[in-house]
Coordinates of C-alpha atoms and ligand atoms in Angstrom, one line a residue:
M296 CA 98.8 127.7 100.5
A297 CA 96.2 127.7 103.2
I298 CA 94.9 124.2 104.1
K299 CA 91.2 123.9 103.5
C300 CA 90.7 120.2 103.6
I301 CA 92.6 117.4 105.4
G302 CA 92.5 113.6 105.0
I303 CA 92.8 111.4 108.0
L304 CA 93.8 107.7 108.1
T305 CA 94.9 105.0 110.4
S306 CA 97.5 102.5 109.1
G307 CA 99.4 99.4 110.3
G308 CA 98.5 97.5 113.5
D309 CA 95.6 99.1 115.3
A310 CA 96.2 100.5 118.8
P311 CA 93.7 101.5 121.6
G312 CA 93.4 105.3 121.5
M313 CA 93.3 105.6 117.7
N314 CA 89.6 106.4 117.9
A315 CA 90.3 109.1 120.5
A316 CA 92.9 110.5 118.1
I317 CA 90.5 110.4 115.1
R318 CA 88.0 112.3 117.2
A319 CA 90.5 114.9 118.3
V320 CA 91.9 115.5 114.8
T321 CA 88.4 115.8 113.3
R322 CA 87.0 118.1 115.9
S323 CA 90.0 120.4 116.0
A324 CA 90.1 120.7 112.3
I325 CA 86.4 121.6 112.1
Y326 CA 86.8 124.0 115.0
N327 CA 89.5 125.8 112.9
G328 CA 87.3 125.8 109.8
I329 CA 89.1 123.0 108.0
Q330 CA 87.1 120.3 106.2
V331 CA 87.8 116.6 107.1
K332 CA 87.8 113.6 104.8
A333 CA 88.1 110.2 106.4
I334 CA 90.1 107.7 104.4
Y335 CA 89.3 104.0 105.1
R336 CA 91.7 101.1 105.4
G337 CA 94.9 103.1 105.6
Y338 CA 96.8 104.0 102.4
K339 CA 94.6 101.4 100.6
G340 CA 91.7 103.8 100.9
L341 CA 93.6 106.5 99.1
I342 CA 94.2 104.0 96.2
T343 CA 90.7 102.7 96.0
G344 CA 89.0 106.0 96.8
E345 CA 87.2 104.8 100.0
I346 CA 86.8 108.3 101.4
V347 CA 83.9 109.9 103.4
P348 CA 83.5 113.5 104.5
F349 CA 83.4 113.7 108.3
K350 CA 81.3 116.0 110.5
T351 CA 81.7 116.3 114.3
Q352 CA 78.9 113.7 114.7
N353 CA 80.9 111.1 112.8
V354 CA 83.2 110.9 115.8
S355 CA 80.6 110.9 118.6
N356 CA 80.8 108.1 121.1
I357 CA 84.1 106.7 119.9
I358 CA 86.6 107.9 122.5
Q359 CA 86.1 104.8 124.6
Q360 CA 86.3 102.3 121.8
G361 CA 89.3 100.2 121.0
G362 CA 90.5 99.5 117.4
T363 CA 89.9 102.1 114.7
I364 CA 86.6 103.1 113.2
L365 CA 88.5 104.0 110.0
K366 CA 89.8 100.3 109.7
T367 CA 93.4 99.8 109.0
A368 CA 95.6 97.8 106.6
R369 CA 99.2 97.2 105.7
C370 CA 99.2 98.2 102.1
K371 CA 101.7 96.6 99.7
E372 CA 100.6 98.7 96.7
F373 CA 101.5 101.9 98.5
Q374 CA 105.1 100.7 98.7
T375 CA 105.3 101.1 94.9
Q376 CA 105.7 104.4 93.0
E377 CA 102.7 103.5 90.9
G378 CA 100.5 102.9 93.9
R379 CA 101.6 106.2 95.5
Q380 CA 100.9 108.0 92.2
I381 CA 97.3 106.7 92.3
A382 CA 97.0 107.8 95.9
Y383 CA 98.2 111.3 95.0
N384 CA 95.7 111.5 92.1
T385 CA 92.9 110.6 94.5
M386 CA 94.0 113.3 96.9
Q387 CA 93.8 115.8 94.0
E388 CA 90.4 114.6 92.9
E389 CA 89.0 114.8 96.5
G390 CA 90.6 118.3 97.1
I391 CA 92.6 117.0 100.1
D392 CA 95.5 119.4 100.8
A393 CA 97.2 117.7 103.7
L394 CA 97.1 114.4 105.5
V395 CA 97.1 113.3 109.2
V396 CA 98.5 109.7 109.4
I397 CA 98.0 107.7 112.6
G398 CA 100.3 104.6 112.8
G399 CA 103.6 103.0 113.7
D400 CA 107.0 103.2 112.1
G401 CA 106.0 101.4 108.8
S402 CA 103.1 103.9 108.3
L403 CA 105.3 106.9 109.1
T404 CA 108.0 105.6 106.7
G405 CA 105.3 105.5 104.0
A406 CA 104.2 109.0 105.0
R407 CA 107.8 110.3 104.7
I408 CA 108.3 108.9 101.2
F409 CA 104.9 110.1 100.0
A410 CA 105.4 113.6 101.4
E411 CA 108.8 113.9 99.8
E412 CA 107.7 112.5 96.4
F413 CA 104.7 114.8 95.9
N414 CA 105.5 117.7 98.2
I415 CA 102.4 117.1 100.4
P416 CA 102.1 118.4 104.0
I417 CA 101.7 115.4 106.3
V418 CA 101.6 115.2 110.1
G419 CA 102.0 111.9 111.8
L420 CA 100.6 110.7 115.2
P421 CA 102.5 107.8 116.9
G422 CA 99.8 105.1 117.1
T423 CA 101.3 101.7 118.1
I424 CA 101.3 99.5 121.2
D425 CA 105.1 98.9 120.7
N426 CA 106.3 102.3 121.9
D427 CA 109.1 102.1 119.4
L428 CA 109.1 105.6 117.8
F429 CA 112.0 107.9 118.6
G430 CA 111.3 111.4 119.9
T431 CA 108.2 110.6 122.0
D432 CA 108.2 109.3 125.6
T433 CA 105.1 107.2 124.8
T434 CA 103.0 106.2 121.8
I435 CA 99.2 106.0 121.6
G436 CA 98.1 102.5 122.7
Y437 CA 101.2 101.6 124.7
D438 CA 99.7 102.4 128.2
T439 CA 96.5 100.3 127.5
A440 CA 98.5 97.4 126.2
L441 CA 100.7 97.5 129.3
N442 CA 97.7 97.4 131.5
T443 CA 96.3 94.5 129.5
I444 CA 99.6 92.6 129.9
M445 CA 99.6 93.3 133.7
D446 CA 96.0 91.9 134.1
A447 CA 96.9 88.8 132.1
V448 CA 100.1 88.1 134.0
D449 CA 98.3 88.6 137.3
K450 CA 95.9 85.8 136.3
I451 CA 98.7 83.5 135.1
R452 CA 100.5 84.0 138.4
D453 CA 97.6 82.4 140.3
T454 CA 98.0 79.2 138.3
A455 CA 101.8 79.4 138.2
S456 CA 102.1 79.5 141.9
S457 CA 99.4 76.9 142.5
H458 CA 101.4 74.4 140.4
D459 CA 105.0 75.6 141.3
R460 CA 105.6 76.3 137.6
L461 CA 108.0 78.4 135.6
F462 CA 106.1 80.5 133.0
F463 CA 107.5 82.2 129.9
I464 CA 105.0 84.7 128.8
E465 CA 105.5 86.2 125.4
V466 CA 104.3 89.8 124.7
M467 CA 104.2 91.8 121.5
G468 CA 106.7 94.6 120.6
R469 CA 108.3 93.5 117.3
E470 CA 112.0 93.3 118.3
C471 CA 111.5 95.9 120.9
G472 CA 111.4 95.4 124.7
F473 CA 109.3 98.2 126.2
L474 CA 106.2 96.1 126.8
A475 CA 108.2 93.2 128.2
L476 CA 110.3 95.3 130.5
N477 CA 107.7 97.6 131.9
G478 CA 105.1 94.8 131.9
A479 CA 107.5 92.8 134.0
I480 CA 107.9 95.6 136.5
A481 CA 104.2 96.3 136.7
S482 CA 103.3 92.6 137.3
G483 CA 106.1 91.8 139.7
A484 CA 107.7 89.2 137.3
E485 CA 111.0 87.7 138.0
A486 CA 112.7 88.8 134.8
A487 CA 112.2 90.2 131.3
I488 CA 114.1 88.9 128.3
I489 CA 114.4 91.7 125.6
P490 CA 116.1 91.9 122.3
E491 CA 118.0 95.1 123.2
M492 CA 120.0 93.1 125.7
Q493 CA 120.4 89.9 123.8
T494 CA 123.3 91.3 121.7
E495 CA 125.2 91.9 124.9
E496 CA 124.6 88.8 127.0
D497 CA 122.8 85.4 127.0
Q498 CA 120.0 86.6 129.2
L499 CA 118.6 83.1 129.9
A500 CA 122.0 81.7 130.9
E501 CA 122.4 84.6 133.3
L502 CA 119.0 84.0 134.8
I503 CA 119.7 80.3 135.3
Q504 CA 123.1 81.1 136.7
N505 CA 121.6 83.4 139.3
G506 CA 119.0 80.8 140.2
F507 CA 115.8 82.4 138.9
R508 CA 113.5 80.8 141.4
K509 CA 115.5 82.0 144.4
S510 CA 113.3 81.7 147.4
K511 CA 110.1 81.1 145.4
N512 CA 108.6 78.0 143.9
S513 CA 107.1 79.6 140.8
S514 CA 108.5 82.1 138.4
I515 CA 107.3 84.3 135.7
V516 CA 109.5 85.6 132.9
L517 CA 108.2 88.1 130.3
V518 CA 109.7 87.6 126.9
A519 CA 109.5 90.2 124.1
E520 CA 108.6 88.6 120.7
S521 CA 111.8 88.5 118.8
E522 CA 114.0 86.4 116.6
L523 CA 117.0 87.5 118.6
T524 CA 115.8 86.0 121.9
G525 CA 114.1 83.0 120.4
G526 CA 110.8 84.0 121.9
A527 CA 109.0 82.2 124.7
I528 CA 108.9 78.9 122.9
G529 CA 112.6 78.9 122.1
L530 CA 113.5 79.8 125.6
A531 CA 111.2 77.1 127.1
E532 CA 112.7 74.4 124.9
R533 CA 116.2 75.3 126.1
V534 CA 115.2 75.1 129.7
K535 CA 113.4 71.8 129.2
K536 CA 116.5 70.3 127.7
E537 CA 119.1 71.8 130.1
F538 CA 117.1 71.8 133.3
P539 CA 114.4 69.1 133.2
Q540 CA 113.7 69.6 136.9
Y541 CA 111.7 72.7 136.0
D542 CA 108.0 72.4 135.2
V543 CA 107.9 74.9 132.3
R544 CA 104.9 76.4 130.5
V545 CA 104.5 78.9 127.8
S546 CA 101.8 81.5 127.3
I547 CA 101.8 83.8 124.2
L548 CA 99.4 86.7 124.9
G549 CA 99.1 87.6 121.2
H550 CA 96.5 90.0 119.7
L551 CA 94.4 90.4 122.9
Q552 CA 97.2 93.0 123.7
R553 CA 96.0 95.2 120.9
G554 CA 92.3 95.3 121.9
G555 CA 90.1 96.9 124.5
S556 CA 88.9 100.3 125.7
P557 CA 91.8 102.8 125.9
S558 CA 93.1 103.8 129.3
A559 CA 92.6 107.3 130.6
N560 CA 96.3 108.1 129.8
D561 CA 95.9 106.9 126.2
R562 CA 92.7 108.9 125.7
I563 CA 94.3 112.0 127.0
L564 CA 97.5 111.5 125.0
A565 CA 95.6 110.8 121.8
S566 CA 93.3 113.9 122.4
R567 CA 96.3 116.2 123.0
M568 CA 98.3 114.8 120.0
G569 CA 95.2 115.0 117.7
A570 CA 94.7 118.6 118.5
A571 CA 98.4 119.3 118.2
A572 CA 98.4 117.8 114.7
I573 CA 96.0 120.5 113.5
D574 CA 98.0 123.2 115.3
A575 CA 101.1 121.9 113.5
L576 CA 99.5 122.1 110.1
L577 CA 98.2 125.6 110.8
E578 CA 101.7 126.7 111.8
G579 CA 103.0 125.5 108.5
Q580 CA 104.7 122.4 109.9
R581 CA 105.0 119.5 107.6
N582 CA 106.4 116.0 107.6
V583 CA 106.7 115.8 111.4
M584 CA 105.4 113.4 114.0
I585 CA 103.7 114.8 117.0
G586 CA 105.6 113.5 120.1
I587 CA 105.4 114.1 123.8
Q588 CA 108.5 114.7 125.9
N589 CA 108.3 115.5 129.7
D590 CA 104.6 116.2 129.2
Q591 CA 105.2 118.8 126.5
I592 CA 104.1 118.4 122.9
V593 CA 107.0 118.4 120.4
Y594 CA 107.4 118.1 116.7
V595 CA 109.8 115.3 115.6
P596 CA 110.9 115.2 111.9
F597 CA 109.8 111.9 110.3
T598 CA 113.5 111.0 109.5
R599 CA 114.4 111.2 113.3
A600 CA 111.2 109.4 114.5
I601 CA 111.7 106.4 112.3
K602 CA 115.4 105.8 111.8
N603 CA 116.7 106.3 115.3
E604 CA 116.5 103.4 117.8
K605 CA 114.7 104.4 120.9
P606 CA 116.9 103.3 123.8
I607 CA 115.6 101.2 126.6
N608 CA 116.1 102.8 130.0
R609 CA 118.7 100.6 131.7
E610 CA 117.8 101.8 135.2
L611 CA 114.5 99.9 134.7
L612 CA 116.4 96.6 134.1
N613 CA 118.3 97.2 137.3
T614 CA 115.1 98.0 139.2
L615 CA 113.6 94.7 137.9
R616 CA 116.7 92.8 139.0
I617 CA 116.7 94.3 142.5
L618 CA 112.9 93.8 143.1
S619 CA 112.9 90.2 142.0
I620 CA 115.2 88.8 144.7
Ligands
LIG341 O1 103.2 96.8 115.6 C1 102.2 96.3 116.4 C2 102.2 94.8 116.4 O2 101.1 94.4 117.3 C3 103.5 94.2 116.9 O3 103.7 94.2 118.3 C4 103.4 92.8 116.3 O4 104.7 92.3 116.0 C5 102.6 93.1 115.0 O5 102.0 94.3 115.1 C6 101.7 92.0 114.6 O6 101.1 92.3 113.4 P1 99.9 91.6 112.7 O7 98.6 92.0 113.5 O8 99.8 92.1 111.3 O9 100.1 90.1 112.9

């Protein structure tokens, strides 16, 4: 069946570049003669019927804006069969033949279940600062968040070195160390403590053993938010107890990492992926996430994108170790 009308939504945590993706999906669809309906507040909008037809003008002047003009939500009701049935009924009433879902792994998990249950063509775009989706080198929002972290750490370094302090800076990532590891390399931090390594070694013990200040008086350690590592607060408590000679401080960067105008890389990535989502639907692809590998657009089945753990590049850990002597 030819697709005449698509619905578009953003779901889960917002990420810089989502608006660039909304713009690209909308304009590519219209260019190809497909009608666009914007669904507000993620899957919730499909349940409440908060849906607006979009023209090209609806996405003017948004490429540079952070957040998502469609709003977003984590929708509990959509996790139930009854909720998804209401969502499907809404799609039927609105004449929506296919969906483009922009979000992270929770949102794409919802998309996979919905697509299977009701036999709906759905294409996903990886929109999350965490970079934790398998099958794509990067996700929309990751590069901007990394730059935000780098700017914040640069500032903290000024005060850390003025006071000869040891800083544990916690970054987002939800049990995933990409932001912490690459943020540490980009900001010249002494170390990164990430959940992927915690199962293999006590990273703090190793740091202390190697003397993490070395020739310097101040140190900066980036910590991925994680229960496994104990987070920045847990690690700082440990150091205070075991090594009271250190003047320790904690800084949790929090939601500022999710905001701001998207970087050029994120705008380009979102634009390419948004256009590719429409190409995929026109080619008859369904239930795939658009990914990027070695600068080439690829289609990744939802089951692979979500379930597989995206591995951390261990060479990066080694580079960080070498460069922090
Ligand atoms: O998935 C994006 C993310 O920012 C994670 O890094 C973080 O753990 C989570 O969302 C925070 O979610 P919320 O904004 O709902 O507190």
